[in-house]
């Protein structure tokens, strides 16, 4: 079978389940991970072994049940690296890559920064910062033991130095030295927004990492920003990934806590997605 024929087979099989953009991405992930097809081989329409066709059929059945491809193959791409993922952790997303990219640009040229990430998940944020920043001291906390196990394995496989620990940020205080940066992508999806979400998120990704109650959607942000007032060094920076519908509320809350230079930044789709502030 030719590589383009395989690509079209996968895309045709998923029509009506995912949109055109998602289907193209899923097809490429399967071809790369299951059939070991390179981009150059796809361009040249090289011959592909059909040995893995039974595996493909199983994957397609699972995809048609809305199971995310990242959980099926057990990994997700983030900032040029592969991270192990399973249903204990959220699948890393492009918006979070934008958050990391902003931090790296803002802090470019600085060495030995003390960084705390709150809500480790797969570890994609703290691991990427540890690998991309020079001599940074990166720590990360999460309430979920299962998520921390995934994050630790990712750090080990990517040879990143990150100190992970289990902590309930709403009820405990991180034991850290004064920090240059606090970064967090906490739960921020309100219950009322569930109807807008795709089944592959609702049915498979961890609710603990996604949802907050409608009556207090800023609960995690408020707690982290309050802690930041004592944990951050002078001129220390706060970075949040935020709910696109709550940008103004976030800005007012952080300003009222005494932070300066508070900015709400839009993602590549024009949605309020990142908040940055200085103490």
Tab-separated table of C-alpha atoms in Angstrom:
chain	number	residue	atom	x	y	z
A	1	UNK	CA	0.000	0.000	0.000
A	2	UNK	CA	1.210	3.519	-0.818
A	3	UNK	CA	1.555	6.022	2.025
A	4	UNK	CA	-0.974	8.470	0.551
A	5	UNK	CA	-3.467	5.656	0.093
A	6	UNK	CA	-3.057	4.802	3.780
A	7	UNK	CA	-3.501	8.455	4.727
A	8	UNK	CA	-6.726	8.707	2.702
A	9	UNK	CA	-8.002	5.444	4.185
A	10	UNK	CA	-7.610	6.797	7.717
A	11	UNK	CA	-9.150	10.174	6.847
A	12	UNK	CA	-12.138	8.587	5.070
A	13	UNK	CA	-12.728	6.229	8.030
A	14	UNK	CA	-13.013	9.154	10.446
A	15	UNK	CA	-15.298	11.415	8.408
A	16	UNK	CA	-18.182	12.662	10.510
A	17	UNK	CA	-16.400	11.856	13.765
A	18	UNK	CA	-13.821	14.656	13.752
A	19	UNK	CA	-13.475	17.816	11.723
A	20	UNK	CA	-11.157	17.999	8.727
A	21	UNK	CA	-8.277	19.617	10.639
A	22	UNK	CA	-8.383	17.098	13.505
A	23	UNK	CA	-8.676	14.160	11.127
A	24	UNK	CA	-5.558	15.200	9.219
A	25	UNK	CA	-3.615	15.472	12.478
A	26	UNK	CA	-4.857	12.109	13.735
A	27	UNK	CA	-3.992	10.426	10.423
A	28	UNK	CA	-0.450	11.742	10.579
A	29	UNK	CA	0.011	10.642	14.214
A	30	UNK	CA	-1.088	7.096	13.319
A	31	UNK	CA	1.136	6.942	10.265
A	32	UNK	CA	4.138	8.225	12.172
A	33	UNK	CA	3.659	6.198	15.352
A	34	UNK	CA	2.140	2.934	14.123
A	35	UNK	CA	3.520	2.647	10.588
A	36	UNK	CA	6.779	4.596	11.118
A	37	UNK	CA	6.159	6.717	8.026
A	38	UNK	CA	8.335	9.831	7.775
A	39	UNK	CA	7.148	13.109	6.264
A	40	UNK	CA	9.593	12.617	3.421
A	41	UNK	CA	8.149	9.155	2.695
A	42	UNK	CA	4.641	10.627	2.637
A	43	UNK	CA	5.699	13.321	0.151
A	44	UNK	CA	7.325	10.657	-2.051
A	45	UNK	CA	4.267	8.392	-1.625
A	46	UNK	CA	6.484	5.495	-0.573
A	47	UNK	CA	5.325	1.933	-0.076
A	48	UNK	CA	4.019	1.093	3.431
A	49	UNK	CA	3.937	-2.340	5.042
A	50	UNK	CA	0.430	-3.612	5.765
A	51	UNK	CA	1.668	-5.655	8.732
A	52	UNK	CA	0.054	-3.223	11.187
A	53	UNK	CA	-3.382	-3.118	9.530
A	54	UNK	CA	-5.052	-5.126	12.347
A	55	UNK	CA	-3.675	-2.555	14.815
A	56	UNK	CA	-5.030	0.256	12.625
A	57	UNK	CA	-8.495	-1.312	12.598
A	58	UNK	CA	-8.481	-1.468	16.408
A	59	UNK	CA	-7.335	2.158	16.647
A	60	UNK	CA	-10.053	3.312	14.261
A	61	UNK	CA	-12.728	1.540	16.318
A	62	UNK	CA	-11.512	3.293	19.461
A	63	UNK	CA	-11.367	6.647	17.681
A	64	UNK	CA	-14.956	6.228	16.518
A	65	UNK	CA	-15.891	5.879	20.198
A	66	UNK	CA	-14.346	9.342	20.714
A	67	UNK	CA	-11.278	8.065	22.574
A	68	UNK	CA	-8.433	10.577	22.042
A	69	UNK	CA	-5.648	9.386	19.760
A	70	UNK	CA	-3.104	10.551	22.343
A	71	UNK	CA	-4.468	8.115	24.928
A	72	UNK	CA	-4.616	5.321	22.356
A	73	UNK	CA	-0.953	5.638	21.365
A	74	UNK	CA	0.070	6.762	24.852
A	75	UNK	CA	1.818	9.991	23.965
A	76	UNK	CA	1.308	13.611	22.948
A	77	UNK	CA	3.560	16.152	21.266
A	78	UNK	CA	4.427	19.311	23.179
A	79	UNK	CA	7.013	21.940	22.303
A	80	UNK	CA	8.924	19.567	20.046
A	81	UNK	CA	8.970	16.630	22.460
A	82	UNK	CA	6.878	13.527	23.097
A	83	UNK	CA	5.211	13.197	26.497
A	84	UNK	CA	3.603	10.071	27.896
A	85	UNK	CA	-0.100	10.616	28.576
A	86	UNK	CA	-2.918	8.484	29.943
A	87	UNK	CA	-6.401	9.254	31.344
A	88	UNK	CA	-4.818	10.404	34.632
A	89	UNK	CA	-3.569	13.579	32.930
A	90	UNK	CA	-4.880	16.157	30.497
A	91	UNK	CA	-3.638	15.986	26.929
A	92	UNK	CA	-1.233	18.916	26.373
A	93	UNK	CA	-2.689	21.565	24.086
A	94	UNK	CA	-1.434	24.280	21.784
A	95	UNK	CA	-2.679	27.029	24.117
A	96	UNK	CA	-0.372	25.711	26.821
A	97	UNK	CA	2.532	25.747	24.365
A	98	UNK	CA	1.760	29.447	23.868
A	99	UNK	CA	1.924	29.974	27.643
A	100	UNK	CA	5.322	28.274	27.843
A	101	UNK	CA	6.577	30.210	24.816
A	102	UNK	CA	5.572	33.501	26.434
A	103	UNK	CA	7.443	32.641	29.642
A	104	UNK	CA	10.574	31.669	27.722
A	105	UNK	CA	10.464	34.889	25.687
A	106	UNK	CA	9.859	37.064	28.761
A	107	UNK	CA	12.673	35.439	30.722
A	108	UNK	CA	15.151	35.057	27.857
A	109	UNK	CA	18.792	35.402	28.917
A	110	UNK	CA	18.107	34.979	32.639
A	111	UNK	CA	19.859	32.194	34.530
A	112	UNK	CA	19.110	30.265	37.700
A	113	UNK	CA	15.459	31.268	37.982
A	114	UNK	CA	13.344	29.693	40.740
A	115	UNK	CA	10.113	28.396	39.207
A	116	UNK	CA	7.024	26.761	40.695
A	117	UNK	CA	4.427	25.087	38.475
A	118	UNK	CA	1.072	24.343	40.127
A	119	UNK	CA	-0.873	21.460	38.605
A	120	UNK	CA	1.777	19.184	37.113
A	121	UNK	CA	-0.420	16.977	34.941
A	122	UNK	CA	1.837	15.250	32.420
A	123	UNK	CA	4.652	17.569	33.472
A	124	UNK	CA	4.738	19.305	30.088
A	125	UNK	CA	5.040	22.829	31.537
A	126	UNK	CA	7.724	22.318	34.221
A	127	UNK	CA	9.731	19.831	32.140
A	128	UNK	CA	9.800	22.131	29.111
A	129	UNK	CA	10.807	25.107	31.256
A	130	UNK	CA	13.557	23.062	32.934
A	131	UNK	CA	14.925	21.967	29.554
A	132	UNK	CA	14.657	25.337	27.826
A	133	UNK	CA	15.772	27.654	30.656
A	134	UNK	CA	19.400	27.894	31.674
A	135	UNK	CA	20.139	26.492	35.154
A	136	UNK	CA	16.549	26.975	36.316
A	137	UNK	CA	15.403	25.468	39.619
A	138	UNK	CA	11.976	24.070	38.701
A	139	UNK	CA	9.478	22.558	41.117
A	140	UNK	CA	5.970	21.302	40.427
A	141	UNK	CA	3.035	20.201	42.588
A	142	UNK	CA	-0.170	18.295	41.908
A	143	UNK	CA	-2.924	16.835	44.057
A	144	UNK	CA	-3.071	13.634	41.969
A	145	UNK	CA	-0.641	10.821	42.782
A	146	UNK	CA	-1.415	9.190	39.425
A	147	UNK	CA	-0.623	12.388	37.513
A	148	UNK	CA	2.646	12.803	39.400
A	149	UNK	CA	3.686	9.277	38.448
A	150	UNK	CA	3.237	10.180	34.773
A	151	UNK	CA	5.077	13.498	35.190
A	152	UNK	CA	8.012	11.842	36.934
A	153	UNK	CA	8.338	9.241	34.164
A	154	UNK	CA	8.304	12.034	31.569
A	155	UNK	CA	11.000	13.952	33.419
A	156	UNK	CA	13.148	10.837	33.614
A	157	UNK	CA	12.734	9.930	29.943
A	158	UNK	CA	13.432	13.511	28.810
A	159	UNK	CA	16.304	13.944	31.303
A	160	UNK	CA	14.773	17.020	32.921
A	161	UNK	CA	15.559	18.078	36.474
A	162	UNK	CA	12.230	18.891	38.115
A	163	UNK	CA	11.282	18.340	41.740
A	164	UNK	CA	7.724	16.976	41.898
A	165	UNK	CA	5.616	16.708	45.047
A	166	UNK	CA	2.014	15.966	45.983
A	167	UNK	CA	0.105	18.927	47.380
A	168	UNK	CA	-3.485	20.201	47.652
A	169	UNK	CA	-3.005	23.829	46.659
A	170	UNK	CA	-6.400	24.890	48.064
A	171	UNK	CA	-5.519	23.665	51.555
A	172	UNK	CA	-1.726	23.517	51.743
A	173	UNK	CA	1.147	25.925	51.189
A	174	UNK	CA	4.105	24.877	49.013
A	175	UNK	CA	7.384	24.665	50.944
A	176	UNK	CA	9.624	26.624	48.622
A	177	UNK	CA	12.205	29.386	48.705
A	178	UNK	CA	11.235	32.751	47.245
A	179	UNK	CA	10.282	32.380	43.590
A	180	UNK	CA	10.900	34.259	40.356
A	181	UNK	CA	7.969	32.624	38.569
A	182	UNK	CA	4.724	30.917	39.473
A	183	UNK	CA	2.951	29.288	36.538
A	184	UNK	CA	-0.321	27.380	36.557
A	185	UNK	CA	-2.873	25.885	34.214
A	186	UNK	CA	-5.430	24.918	36.880
A	187	UNK	CA	-8.978	23.612	36.441
A	188	UNK	CA	-11.030	26.435	34.910
A	189	UNK	CA	-13.927	24.994	32.892
A	190	UNK	CA	-17.307	25.810	34.434
A	191	UNK	CA	-19.970	23.120	34.656
A	192	UNK	CA	-22.207	25.257	32.427
A	193	UNK	CA	-19.640	24.959	29.620
A	194	UNK	CA	-19.862	21.158	29.401
A	195	UNK	CA	-22.406	21.344	26.583
A	196	UNK	CA	-19.824	23.083	24.372
A	197	UNK	CA	-17.190	20.391	24.863
A	198	UNK	CA	-16.337	17.484	22.596
A	199	UNK	CA	-17.151	13.977	23.802
A	200	UNK	CA	-13.498	12.928	23.596
A	201	UNK	CA	-12.750	15.429	26.369
A	202	UNK	CA	-15.842	14.811	28.496
A	203	UNK	CA	-15.702	11.022	28.317
A	204	UNK	CA	-11.965	10.451	28.693
A	205	UNK	CA	-9.986	13.358	30.191
A	206	UNK	CA	-9.798	13.708	34.007
A	207	UNK	CA	-12.589	15.818	35.492
A	208	UNK	CA	-10.366	16.700	38.453
A	209	UNK	CA	-8.070	18.640	36.117
A	210	UNK	CA	-10.836	20.289	34.086
A	211	UNK	CA	-13.827	21.533	36.037
A	212	UNK	CA	-14.730	24.118	38.668
A	213	UNK	CA	-18.092	25.021	40.134
A	214	UNK	CA	-20.118	27.711	38.365
A	215	UNK	CA	-20.467	29.787	41.550
A	216	UNK	CA	-16.689	30.193	42.048
A	217	UNK	CA	-14.779	29.574	38.813
A	218	UNK	CA	-11.710	31.561	39.945
A	219	UNK	CA	-11.164	29.519	43.111
A	220	UNK	CA	-7.771	28.138	42.063
A	221	UNK	CA	-6.525	31.392	40.551
A	222	UNK	CA	-7.468	33.407	43.642
A	223	UNK	CA	-5.714	30.972	45.974
A	224	UNK	CA	-2.556	30.843	43.842
A	225	UNK	CA	-2.444	34.626	43.398
A	226	UNK	CA	-2.895	35.104	47.156
A	227	UNK	CA	-0.033	32.686	47.858
A	228	UNK	CA	2.072	34.431	45.226
A	229	UNK	CA	2.093	37.628	47.261
A	230	UNK	CA	4.288	35.935	49.866
A	231	UNK	CA	6.024	33.315	47.708
A	232	UNK	CA	7.220	35.549	44.860
A	233	UNK	CA	10.351	37.667	44.998
A	234	UNK	CA	10.055	41.379	44.308
A	235	UNK	CA	9.375	41.713	40.558
A	236	UNK	CA	8.424	38.036	40.512
A	237	UNK	CA	6.011	37.011	37.757
A	238	UNK	CA	2.707	35.177	37.747
A	239	UNK	CA	1.579	33.297	34.623
A	240	UNK	CA	-1.834	31.670	34.235
A	241	UNK	CA	-3.586	29.853	31.439
A	242	UNK	CA	-7.172	31.096	31.778
A	243	UNK	CA	-10.754	30.494	30.723
A	244	UNK	CA	-11.394	32.473	27.533
A	245	UNK	CA	-14.694	33.810	28.956
A	246	UNK	CA	-13.242	35.108	32.233
A	247	UNK	CA	-10.377	37.337	31.143
A	248	UNK	CA	-11.760	40.584	32.558
A	249	UNK	CA	-12.798	38.969	35.849
A	250	UNK	CA	-9.311	37.487	36.161
A	251	UNK	CA	-7.653	40.832	35.479
A	252	UNK	CA	-9.734	42.647	38.099
A	253	UNK	CA	-9.164	39.932	40.700
A	254	UNK	CA	-5.384	39.948	40.266
A	255	UNK	CA	-5.219	43.762	40.251
A	256	UNK	CA	-7.291	43.913	43.442
A	257	UNK	CA	-4.746	41.639	45.113
A	258	UNK	CA	-2.053	44.226	44.452
A	259	UNK	CA	-0.316	42.861	41.373
A	260	UNK	CA	1.124	45.253	38.778
A	261	UNK	CA	1.513	45.153	34.993
A	262	UNK	CA	-1.480	42.825	34.706
A	263	UNK	CA	-2.005	41.719	31.113
A	264	UNK	CA	-4.560	39.425	29.511
A	265	UNK	CA	-3.062	37.948	26.342
A	266	UNK	CA	-4.972	36.394	23.469
A	267	UNK	CA	-4.024	33.103	21.848
A	268	UNK	CA	-3.578	32.541	18.117
A	269	UNK	CA	-7.363	32.177	17.785
A	270	UNK	CA	-7.983	35.614	19.316
A	271	UNK	CA	-9.314	34.264	22.620
A	272	UNK	CA	-8.288	35.525	26.063
A	273	UNK	CA	-6.019	32.688	27.172
A	274	UNK	CA	-3.069	33.888	29.283
A	275	UNK	CA	-2.754	36.248	32.223
A	276	UNK	CA	0.627	37.660	33.221
A	277	UNK	CA	1.280	39.897	36.232
A	278	UNK	CA	4.140	41.142	38.415
A	279	UNK	CA	4.193	41.455	42.181
